[in-house]
Tab-separated table of C-alpha atoms in Angstrom:
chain	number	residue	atom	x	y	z
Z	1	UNK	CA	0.000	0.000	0.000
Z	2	UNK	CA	-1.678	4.105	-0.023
Z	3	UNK	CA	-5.364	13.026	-0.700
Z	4	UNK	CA	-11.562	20.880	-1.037
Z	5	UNK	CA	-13.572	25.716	-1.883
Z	6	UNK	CA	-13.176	25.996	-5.356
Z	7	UNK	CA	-15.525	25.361	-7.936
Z	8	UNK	CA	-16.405	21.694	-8.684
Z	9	UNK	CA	-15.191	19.654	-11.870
Z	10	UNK	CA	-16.470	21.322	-14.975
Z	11	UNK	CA	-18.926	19.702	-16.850
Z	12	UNK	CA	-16.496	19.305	-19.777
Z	13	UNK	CA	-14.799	16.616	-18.246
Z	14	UNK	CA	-16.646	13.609	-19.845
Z	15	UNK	CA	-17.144	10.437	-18.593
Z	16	UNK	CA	-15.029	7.537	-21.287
Z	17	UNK	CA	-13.281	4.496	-20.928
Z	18	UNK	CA	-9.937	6.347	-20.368
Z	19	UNK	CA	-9.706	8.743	-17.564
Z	20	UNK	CA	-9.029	11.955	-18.964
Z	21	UNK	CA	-6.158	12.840	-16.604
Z	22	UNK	CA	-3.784	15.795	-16.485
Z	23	UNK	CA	-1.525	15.388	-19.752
Z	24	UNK	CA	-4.064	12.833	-21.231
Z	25	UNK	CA	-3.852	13.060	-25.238
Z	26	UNK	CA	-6.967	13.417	-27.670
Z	27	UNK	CA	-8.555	9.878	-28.875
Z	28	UNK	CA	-6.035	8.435	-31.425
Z	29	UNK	CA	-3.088	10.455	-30.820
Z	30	UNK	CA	-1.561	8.270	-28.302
Z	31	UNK	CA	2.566	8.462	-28.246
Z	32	UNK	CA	4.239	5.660	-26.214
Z	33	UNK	CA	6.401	3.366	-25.941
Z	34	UNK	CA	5.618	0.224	-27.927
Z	35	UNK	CA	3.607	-3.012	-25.170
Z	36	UNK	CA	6.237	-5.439	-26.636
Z	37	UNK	CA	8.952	-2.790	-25.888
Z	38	UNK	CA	7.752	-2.651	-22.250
Z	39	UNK	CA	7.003	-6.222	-21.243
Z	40	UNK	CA	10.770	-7.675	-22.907
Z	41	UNK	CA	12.378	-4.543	-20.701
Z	42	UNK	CA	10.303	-5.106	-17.515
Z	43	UNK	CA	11.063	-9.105	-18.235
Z	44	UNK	CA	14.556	-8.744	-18.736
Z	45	UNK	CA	14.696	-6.106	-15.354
Z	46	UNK	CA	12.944	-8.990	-13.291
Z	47	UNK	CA	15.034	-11.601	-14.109
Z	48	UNK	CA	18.369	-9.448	-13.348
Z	49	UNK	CA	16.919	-8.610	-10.184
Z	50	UNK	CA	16.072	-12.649	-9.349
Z	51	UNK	CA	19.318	-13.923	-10.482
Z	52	UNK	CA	21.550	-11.401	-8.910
Z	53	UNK	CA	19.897	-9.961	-6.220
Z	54	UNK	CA	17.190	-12.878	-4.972
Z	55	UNK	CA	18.280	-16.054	-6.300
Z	56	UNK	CA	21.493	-15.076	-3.441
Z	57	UNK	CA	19.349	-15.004	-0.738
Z	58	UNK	CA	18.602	-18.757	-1.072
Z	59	UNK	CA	21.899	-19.620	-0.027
Z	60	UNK	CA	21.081	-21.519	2.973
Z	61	UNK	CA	17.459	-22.617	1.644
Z	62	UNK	CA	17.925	-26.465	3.311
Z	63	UNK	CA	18.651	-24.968	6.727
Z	64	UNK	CA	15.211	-22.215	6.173
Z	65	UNK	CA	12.505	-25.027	5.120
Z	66	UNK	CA	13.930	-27.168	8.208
Z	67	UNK	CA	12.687	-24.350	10.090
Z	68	UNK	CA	9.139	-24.304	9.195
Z	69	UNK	CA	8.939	-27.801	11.283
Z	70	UNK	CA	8.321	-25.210	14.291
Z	71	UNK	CA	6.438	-23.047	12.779
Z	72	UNK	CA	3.390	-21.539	14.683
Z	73	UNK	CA	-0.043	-22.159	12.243
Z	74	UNK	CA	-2.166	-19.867	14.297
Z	75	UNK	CA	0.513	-16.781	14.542
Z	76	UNK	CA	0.708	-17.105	10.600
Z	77	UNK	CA	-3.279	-17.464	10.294
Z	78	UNK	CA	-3.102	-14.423	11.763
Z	79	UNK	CA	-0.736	-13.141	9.747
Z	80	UNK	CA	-3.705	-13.633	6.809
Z	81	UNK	CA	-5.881	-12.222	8.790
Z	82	UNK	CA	-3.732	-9.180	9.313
Z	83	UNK	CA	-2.981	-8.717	5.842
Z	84	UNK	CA	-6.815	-8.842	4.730
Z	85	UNK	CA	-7.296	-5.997	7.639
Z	86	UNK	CA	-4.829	-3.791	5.888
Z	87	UNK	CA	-6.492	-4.222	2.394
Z	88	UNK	CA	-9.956	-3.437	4.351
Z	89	UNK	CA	-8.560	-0.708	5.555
Z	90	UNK	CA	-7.131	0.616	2.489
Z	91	UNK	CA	-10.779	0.826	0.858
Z	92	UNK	CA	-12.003	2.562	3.509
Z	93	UNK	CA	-9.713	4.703	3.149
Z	94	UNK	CA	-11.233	5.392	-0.652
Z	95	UNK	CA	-14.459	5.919	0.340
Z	96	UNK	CA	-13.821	8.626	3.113
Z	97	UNK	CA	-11.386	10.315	0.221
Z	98	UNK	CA	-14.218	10.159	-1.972
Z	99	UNK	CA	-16.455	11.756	1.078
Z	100	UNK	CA	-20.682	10.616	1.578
Z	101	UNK	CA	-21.959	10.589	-1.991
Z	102	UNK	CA	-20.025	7.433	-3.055
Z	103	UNK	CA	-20.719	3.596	-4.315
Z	104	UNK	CA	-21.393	0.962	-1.718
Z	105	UNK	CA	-18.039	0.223	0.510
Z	106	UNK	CA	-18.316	-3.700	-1.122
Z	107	UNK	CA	-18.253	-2.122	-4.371
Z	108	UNK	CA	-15.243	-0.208	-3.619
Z	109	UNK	CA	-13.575	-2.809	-1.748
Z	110	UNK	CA	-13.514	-4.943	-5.195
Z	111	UNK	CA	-12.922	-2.031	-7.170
Z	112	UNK	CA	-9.331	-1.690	-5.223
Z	113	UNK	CA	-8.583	-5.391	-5.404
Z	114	UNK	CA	-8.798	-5.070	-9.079
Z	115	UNK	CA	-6.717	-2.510	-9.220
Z	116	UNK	CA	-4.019	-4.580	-6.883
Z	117	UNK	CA	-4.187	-7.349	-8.830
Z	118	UNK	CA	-3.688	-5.569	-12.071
Z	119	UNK	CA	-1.195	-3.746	-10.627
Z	120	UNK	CA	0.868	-7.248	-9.457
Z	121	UNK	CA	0.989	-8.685	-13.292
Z	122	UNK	CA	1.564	-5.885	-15.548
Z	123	UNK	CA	4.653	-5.080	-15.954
Z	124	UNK	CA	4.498	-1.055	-14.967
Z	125	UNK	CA	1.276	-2.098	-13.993
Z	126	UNK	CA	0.538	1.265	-11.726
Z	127	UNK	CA	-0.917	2.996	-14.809
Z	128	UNK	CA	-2.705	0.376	-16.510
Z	129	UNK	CA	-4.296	-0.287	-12.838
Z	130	UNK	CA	-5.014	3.006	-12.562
Z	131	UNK	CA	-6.708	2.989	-15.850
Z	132	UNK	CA	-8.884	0.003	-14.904
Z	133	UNK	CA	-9.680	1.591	-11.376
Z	134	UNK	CA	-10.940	4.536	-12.730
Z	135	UNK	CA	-13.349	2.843	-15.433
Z	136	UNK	CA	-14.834	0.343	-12.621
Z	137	UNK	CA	-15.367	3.987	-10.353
Z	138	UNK	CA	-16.795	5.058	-13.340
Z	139	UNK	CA	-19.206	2.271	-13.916
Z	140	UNK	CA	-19.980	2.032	-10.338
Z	141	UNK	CA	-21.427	5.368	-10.816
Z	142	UNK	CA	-18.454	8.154	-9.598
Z	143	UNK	CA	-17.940	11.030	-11.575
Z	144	UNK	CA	-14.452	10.824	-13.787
Z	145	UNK	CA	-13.651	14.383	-12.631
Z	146	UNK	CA	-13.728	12.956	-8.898
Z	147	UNK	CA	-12.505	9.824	-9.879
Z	148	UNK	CA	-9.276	11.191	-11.049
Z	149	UNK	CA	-8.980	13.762	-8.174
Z	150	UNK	CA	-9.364	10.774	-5.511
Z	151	UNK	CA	-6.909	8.917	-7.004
Z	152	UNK	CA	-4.493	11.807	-6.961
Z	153	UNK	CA	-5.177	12.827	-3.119
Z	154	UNK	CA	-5.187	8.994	-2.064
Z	155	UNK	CA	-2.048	8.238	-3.442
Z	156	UNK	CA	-0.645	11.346	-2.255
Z	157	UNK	CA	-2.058	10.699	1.702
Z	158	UNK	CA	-0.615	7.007	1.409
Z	159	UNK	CA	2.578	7.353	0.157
Z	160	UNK	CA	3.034	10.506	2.487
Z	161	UNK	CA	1.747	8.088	5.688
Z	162	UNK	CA	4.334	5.883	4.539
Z	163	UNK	CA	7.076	7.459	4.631
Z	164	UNK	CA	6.092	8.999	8.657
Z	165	UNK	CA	6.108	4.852	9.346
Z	166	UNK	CA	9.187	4.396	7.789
Z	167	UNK	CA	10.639	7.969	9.707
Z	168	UNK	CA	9.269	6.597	12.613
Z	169	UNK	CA	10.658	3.329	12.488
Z	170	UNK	CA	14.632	5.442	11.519
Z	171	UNK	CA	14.091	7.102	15.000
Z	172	UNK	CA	12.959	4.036	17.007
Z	173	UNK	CA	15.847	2.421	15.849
Z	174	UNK	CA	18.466	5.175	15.280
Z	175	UNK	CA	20.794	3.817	18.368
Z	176	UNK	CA	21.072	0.225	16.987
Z	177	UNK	CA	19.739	0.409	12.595
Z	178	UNK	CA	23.317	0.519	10.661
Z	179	UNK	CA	22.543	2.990	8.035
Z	180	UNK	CA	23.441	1.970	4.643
Z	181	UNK	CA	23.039	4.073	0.907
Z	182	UNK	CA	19.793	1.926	0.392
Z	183	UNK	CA	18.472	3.640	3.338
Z	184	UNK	CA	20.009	7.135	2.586
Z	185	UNK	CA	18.017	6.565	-1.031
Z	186	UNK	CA	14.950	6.242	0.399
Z	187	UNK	CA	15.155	9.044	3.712
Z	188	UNK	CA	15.373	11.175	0.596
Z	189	UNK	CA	12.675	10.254	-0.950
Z	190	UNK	CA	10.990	10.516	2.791
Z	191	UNK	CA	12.295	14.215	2.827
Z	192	UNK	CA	11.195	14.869	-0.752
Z	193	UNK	CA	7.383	13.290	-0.157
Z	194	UNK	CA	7.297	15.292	3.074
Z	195	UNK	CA	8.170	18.791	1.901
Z	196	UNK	CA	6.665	18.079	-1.559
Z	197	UNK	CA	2.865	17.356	0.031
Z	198	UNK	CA	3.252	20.376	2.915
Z	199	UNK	CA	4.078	22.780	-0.848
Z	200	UNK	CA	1.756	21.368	-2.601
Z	201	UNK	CA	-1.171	21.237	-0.239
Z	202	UNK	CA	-0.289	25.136	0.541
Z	203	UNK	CA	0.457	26.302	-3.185
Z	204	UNK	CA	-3.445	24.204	-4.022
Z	205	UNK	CA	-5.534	26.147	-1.329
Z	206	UNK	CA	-4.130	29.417	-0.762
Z	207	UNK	CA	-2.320	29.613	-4.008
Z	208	UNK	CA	-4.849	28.164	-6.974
Z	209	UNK	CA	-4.982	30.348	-9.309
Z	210	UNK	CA	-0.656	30.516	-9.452
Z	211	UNK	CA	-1.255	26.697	-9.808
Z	212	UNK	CA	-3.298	26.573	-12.859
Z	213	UNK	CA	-1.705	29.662	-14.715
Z	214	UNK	CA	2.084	27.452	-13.948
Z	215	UNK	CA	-0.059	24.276	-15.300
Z	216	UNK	CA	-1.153	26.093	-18.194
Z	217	UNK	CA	1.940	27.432	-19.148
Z	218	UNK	CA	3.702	23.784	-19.167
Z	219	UNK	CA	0.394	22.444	-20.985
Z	220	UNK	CA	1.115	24.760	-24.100
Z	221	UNK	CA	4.767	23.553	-24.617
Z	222	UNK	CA	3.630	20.432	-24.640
Z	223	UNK	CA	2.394	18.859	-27.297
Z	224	UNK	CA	-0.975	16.929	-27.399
Z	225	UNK	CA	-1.916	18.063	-23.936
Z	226	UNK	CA	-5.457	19.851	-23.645
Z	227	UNK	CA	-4.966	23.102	-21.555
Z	228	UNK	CA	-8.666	22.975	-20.808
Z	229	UNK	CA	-8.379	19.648	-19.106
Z	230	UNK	CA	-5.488	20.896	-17.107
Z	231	UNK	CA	-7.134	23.011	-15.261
Z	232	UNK	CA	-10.153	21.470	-14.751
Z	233	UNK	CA	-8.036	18.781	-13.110
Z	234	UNK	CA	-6.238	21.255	-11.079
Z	235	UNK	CA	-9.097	22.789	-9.846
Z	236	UNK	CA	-10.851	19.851	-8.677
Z	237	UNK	CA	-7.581	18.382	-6.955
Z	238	UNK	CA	-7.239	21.756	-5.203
Z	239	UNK	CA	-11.251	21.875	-4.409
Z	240	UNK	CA	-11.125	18.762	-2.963
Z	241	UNK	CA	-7.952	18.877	-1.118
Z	242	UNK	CA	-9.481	22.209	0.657
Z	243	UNK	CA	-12.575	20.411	1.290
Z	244	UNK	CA	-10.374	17.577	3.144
Z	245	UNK	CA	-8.049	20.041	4.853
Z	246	UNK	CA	-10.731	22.021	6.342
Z	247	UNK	CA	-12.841	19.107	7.610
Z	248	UNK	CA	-10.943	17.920	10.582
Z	249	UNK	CA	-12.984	14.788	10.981
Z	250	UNK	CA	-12.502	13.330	7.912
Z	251	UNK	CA	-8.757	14.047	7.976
Z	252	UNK	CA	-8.142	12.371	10.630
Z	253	UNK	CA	-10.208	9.045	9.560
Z	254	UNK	CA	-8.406	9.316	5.793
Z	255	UNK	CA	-4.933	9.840	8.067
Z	256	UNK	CA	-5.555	6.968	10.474
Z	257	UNK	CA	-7.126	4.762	7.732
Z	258	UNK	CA	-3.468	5.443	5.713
Z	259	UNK	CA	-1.828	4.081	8.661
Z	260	UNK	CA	-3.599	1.638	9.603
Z	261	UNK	CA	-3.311	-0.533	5.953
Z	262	UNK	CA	0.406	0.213	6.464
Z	263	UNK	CA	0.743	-0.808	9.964
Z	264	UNK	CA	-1.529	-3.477	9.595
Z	265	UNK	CA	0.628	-5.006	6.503
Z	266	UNK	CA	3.617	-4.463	8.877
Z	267	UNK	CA	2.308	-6.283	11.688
Z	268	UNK	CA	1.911	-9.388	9.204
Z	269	UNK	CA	5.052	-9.254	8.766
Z	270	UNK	CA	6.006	-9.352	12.574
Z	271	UNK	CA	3.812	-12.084	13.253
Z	272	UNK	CA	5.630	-14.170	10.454
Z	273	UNK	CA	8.798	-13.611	11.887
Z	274	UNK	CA	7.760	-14.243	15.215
Z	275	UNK	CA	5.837	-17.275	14.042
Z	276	UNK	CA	9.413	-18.750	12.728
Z	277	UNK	CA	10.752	-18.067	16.312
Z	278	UNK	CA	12.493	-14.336	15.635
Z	279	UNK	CA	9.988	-11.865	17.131
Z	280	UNK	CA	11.458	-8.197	16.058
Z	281	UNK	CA	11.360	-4.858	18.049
Z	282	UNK	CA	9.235	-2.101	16.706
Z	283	UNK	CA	11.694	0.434	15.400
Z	284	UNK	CA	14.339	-1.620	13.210
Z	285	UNK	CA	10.418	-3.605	12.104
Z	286	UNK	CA	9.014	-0.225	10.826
Z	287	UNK	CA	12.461	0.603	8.997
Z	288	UNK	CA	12.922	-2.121	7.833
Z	289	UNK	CA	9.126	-2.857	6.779
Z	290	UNK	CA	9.443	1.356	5.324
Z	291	UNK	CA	12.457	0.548	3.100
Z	292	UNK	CA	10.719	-2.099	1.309
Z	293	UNK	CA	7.639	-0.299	0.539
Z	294	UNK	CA	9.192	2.782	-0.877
Z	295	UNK	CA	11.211	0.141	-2.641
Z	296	UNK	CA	8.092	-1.180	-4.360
Z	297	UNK	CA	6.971	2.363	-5.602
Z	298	UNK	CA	9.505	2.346	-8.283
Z	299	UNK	CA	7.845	1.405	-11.304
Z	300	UNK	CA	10.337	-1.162	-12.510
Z	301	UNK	CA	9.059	-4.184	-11.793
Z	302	UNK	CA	5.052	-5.215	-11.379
Z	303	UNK	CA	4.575	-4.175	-7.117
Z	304	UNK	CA	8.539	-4.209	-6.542
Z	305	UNK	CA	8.773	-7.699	-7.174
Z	306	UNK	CA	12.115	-9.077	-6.871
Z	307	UNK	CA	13.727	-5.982	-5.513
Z	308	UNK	CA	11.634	-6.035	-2.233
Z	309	UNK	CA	12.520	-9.877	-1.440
Z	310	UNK	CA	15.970	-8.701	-2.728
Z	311	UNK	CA	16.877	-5.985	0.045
Z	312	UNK	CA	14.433	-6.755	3.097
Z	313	UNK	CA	16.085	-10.099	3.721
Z	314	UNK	CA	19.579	-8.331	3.963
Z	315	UNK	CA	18.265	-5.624	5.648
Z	316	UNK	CA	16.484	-8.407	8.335
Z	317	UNK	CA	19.690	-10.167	9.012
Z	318	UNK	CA	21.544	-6.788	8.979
Z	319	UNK	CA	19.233	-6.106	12.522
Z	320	UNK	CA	19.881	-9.386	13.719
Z	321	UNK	CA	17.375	-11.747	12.393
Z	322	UNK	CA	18.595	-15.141	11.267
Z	323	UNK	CA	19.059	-15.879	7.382
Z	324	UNK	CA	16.629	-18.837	7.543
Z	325	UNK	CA	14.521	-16.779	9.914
Z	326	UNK	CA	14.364	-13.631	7.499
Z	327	UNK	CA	13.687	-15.488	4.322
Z	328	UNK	CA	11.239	-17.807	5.244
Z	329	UNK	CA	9.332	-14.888	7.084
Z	330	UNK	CA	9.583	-12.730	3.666
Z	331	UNK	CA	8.861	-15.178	1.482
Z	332	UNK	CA	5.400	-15.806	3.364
Z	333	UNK	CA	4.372	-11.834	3.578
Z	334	UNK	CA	5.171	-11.742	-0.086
Z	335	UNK	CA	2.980	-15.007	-0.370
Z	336	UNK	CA	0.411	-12.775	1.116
Z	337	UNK	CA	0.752	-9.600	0.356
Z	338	UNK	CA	1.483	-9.624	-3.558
Z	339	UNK	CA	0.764	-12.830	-4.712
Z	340	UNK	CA	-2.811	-13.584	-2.394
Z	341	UNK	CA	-4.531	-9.933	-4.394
Z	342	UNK	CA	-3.763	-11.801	-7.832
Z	343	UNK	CA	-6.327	-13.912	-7.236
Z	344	UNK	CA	-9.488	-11.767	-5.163
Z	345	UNK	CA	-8.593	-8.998	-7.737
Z	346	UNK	CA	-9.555	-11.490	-10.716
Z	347	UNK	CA	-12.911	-12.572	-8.936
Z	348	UNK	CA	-13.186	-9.067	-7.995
Z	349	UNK	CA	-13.325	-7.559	-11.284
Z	350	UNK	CA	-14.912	-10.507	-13.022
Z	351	UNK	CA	-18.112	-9.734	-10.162
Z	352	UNK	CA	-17.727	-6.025	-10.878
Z	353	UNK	CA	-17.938	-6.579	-14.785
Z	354	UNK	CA	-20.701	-9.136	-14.816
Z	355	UNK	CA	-22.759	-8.047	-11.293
Z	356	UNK	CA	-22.703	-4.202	-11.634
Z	357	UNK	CA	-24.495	-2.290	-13.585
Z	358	UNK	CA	-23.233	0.662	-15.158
Z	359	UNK	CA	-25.220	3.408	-13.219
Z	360	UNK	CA	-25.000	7.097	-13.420
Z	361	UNK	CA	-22.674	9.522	-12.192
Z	362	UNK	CA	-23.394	10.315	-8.422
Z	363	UNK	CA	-20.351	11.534	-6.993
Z	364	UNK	CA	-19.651	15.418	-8.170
């Protein structure tokens, strides 16, 4: 896992298949790079990353499957059952971004499994997700003006809540966690989210119309962008960020909600390793856990697979957990966190796409 007052979304922001975001290019003037192109690069990227970085970590396999004689089967139930918490909590999270007028919170919840799922196979799955997301929204009856601008704020108030676990865990930990460049990389990126959402929240609501005439220059130098759509996208991001900002309440629920699918998915991860014997202390947990999440934000392979098995392992036994401990307890979270939403997102969107109707636009 992972965001209102200005006038509303302007009625020429249509409702279509594709959402018409910020940058989006008219019908049949699409310029990217070739599907072929993308899947042999991703491909080739993932099996670099398994050979050299993963297939290493199964060094001392034999000695880590002996290990699962001991294993606790109601600590890793619970694990599951921690894991399907955070994804709960995650869609929650969408509808009190998306505020009272919304679709049902079941509809929702498989709306965001679809998008998970999607998101695990394709490789640089996070827009084509995104692009399936919005359509089932859509269809389900949201506006594509609010669609888009949820999506945006969401994001934003995730990733942002992310990085605070992953700050917290750095100071919980800052007597004992060895600090390596891998964890320089990413308190930068912590730094850059944190400043970057404090600007941009300010420069939205007290600075909008500066916004849109900066967006407006950059959409006329660049080709195949419609200004128009610009700043109707601008103007309902910055509409409904005041509208969040301002309404304590619901801040605080889409804040808490943030946390809780991150700490939730983090706790899963505790309870695996204490269920192979190895019970970890908050602080190097949340560092640790952090690293690997902002890890699987870079769009290189589908949900930072490879790379996140790659690093937390090392970065486990690097705070003192066992090498059989560390990859048996990884290897299980990843069993449940990336590969278990393959499967509920394809139900998911094969009940969303056969059981729900297309119904009209209620969400402004």
């Amino acid at each position: 896992m992972v965001w209102r007052s200005v006038p509303g979304p302007d009625p020429a922001v249509r409702q279509s298949a594709v959402p018409p975001a910020a940058g989006a290019m008219p019908a049949g003037t699409r310029a990217r790079v070739p599907l072929w192109l993308r899947v042999l690069l991703s491909t080739a990227l993932l099996f670099a990353i398994i050979w050299f970085v993963v297939v290493p970590q199964f060094a001392g396999v034999e000695a880590a499957l002996a290990s699962l004689e001991s294993v606790s089967l109601p600590l890793v139930l619970l694990a599951a059952a921690l894991q399907l918490s955070s994804l709960l909590s995650f869609s929650a999270l969408t509808a009190a971004v998306l505020g009272p007028v919304r679709p049902g919170y079941f509809t929702l919840l498989r709306i965001d499994l679809a998008d998970l799922g999607v998101n695990h196979v394709v490789p640089g799955g996070g827009a084509t997700a995104a692009a399936v997301r919005f359509r089932l929204l859509v269809r389900a009856g949201v506006r594509s003006g609010a669609a888009l601008t949820t999506a945006t704020i969401e994001t934003t108030v995730s990733n942002l809540v992310l990085g605070i676990v992953f700050a917290g865990g750095i100071l919980l930990s800052i007597t004992t966690l060895v600090v390596t460049g891998t964890y320089i990389v990413a308190g930068t990126v912590v730094l850059v989210l944190l400043v970057g959402a404090c600007a941009g929240v300010w420069f939205l609501t007290r600075r909008t119309e500066l916004v849109v005439r900066g967006a407006l220059r950059v959409a006329a130098r660049v080709p195949l962008i419609s200004e128009d759509r610009v700043e109707v996208f601008v103007r309902s991001v910055a509409a409904q960020v005041l509208e969040l900002v301002t309404d304590r309440r619901r801040m605080s629920v889409s804040l808490g909600l943030a946390g809780a699918n991150w700490l939730l998915d983090a706790a899963s991860l505790a309870i695996l390793l204490a269920a192979f014997g190895h019970p970890l202390a908050i602080g190097p947990l949340l560092a640790v856990y952090g690293l690997g999440g902002l890890l699987a934000l870079l769009p290189l392979t589908p949900g930072g697979l490879g790379i996140v098995e790659g690093v937390l392992v090392p970065a486990l036994v690097a705070v003192g957990t066992p090498h059989a401990t560390a990859l048996l307890a990884v290897v299980g979270w990843r069993l449940l966190e990336f590969w278990l939403p393959i499967p509920l997102g394809l139900a998911a969107y094969v009940s969303l796409r056969f059981g729900v109707r297309r119904r009209r636009p209620a969400v402004p």
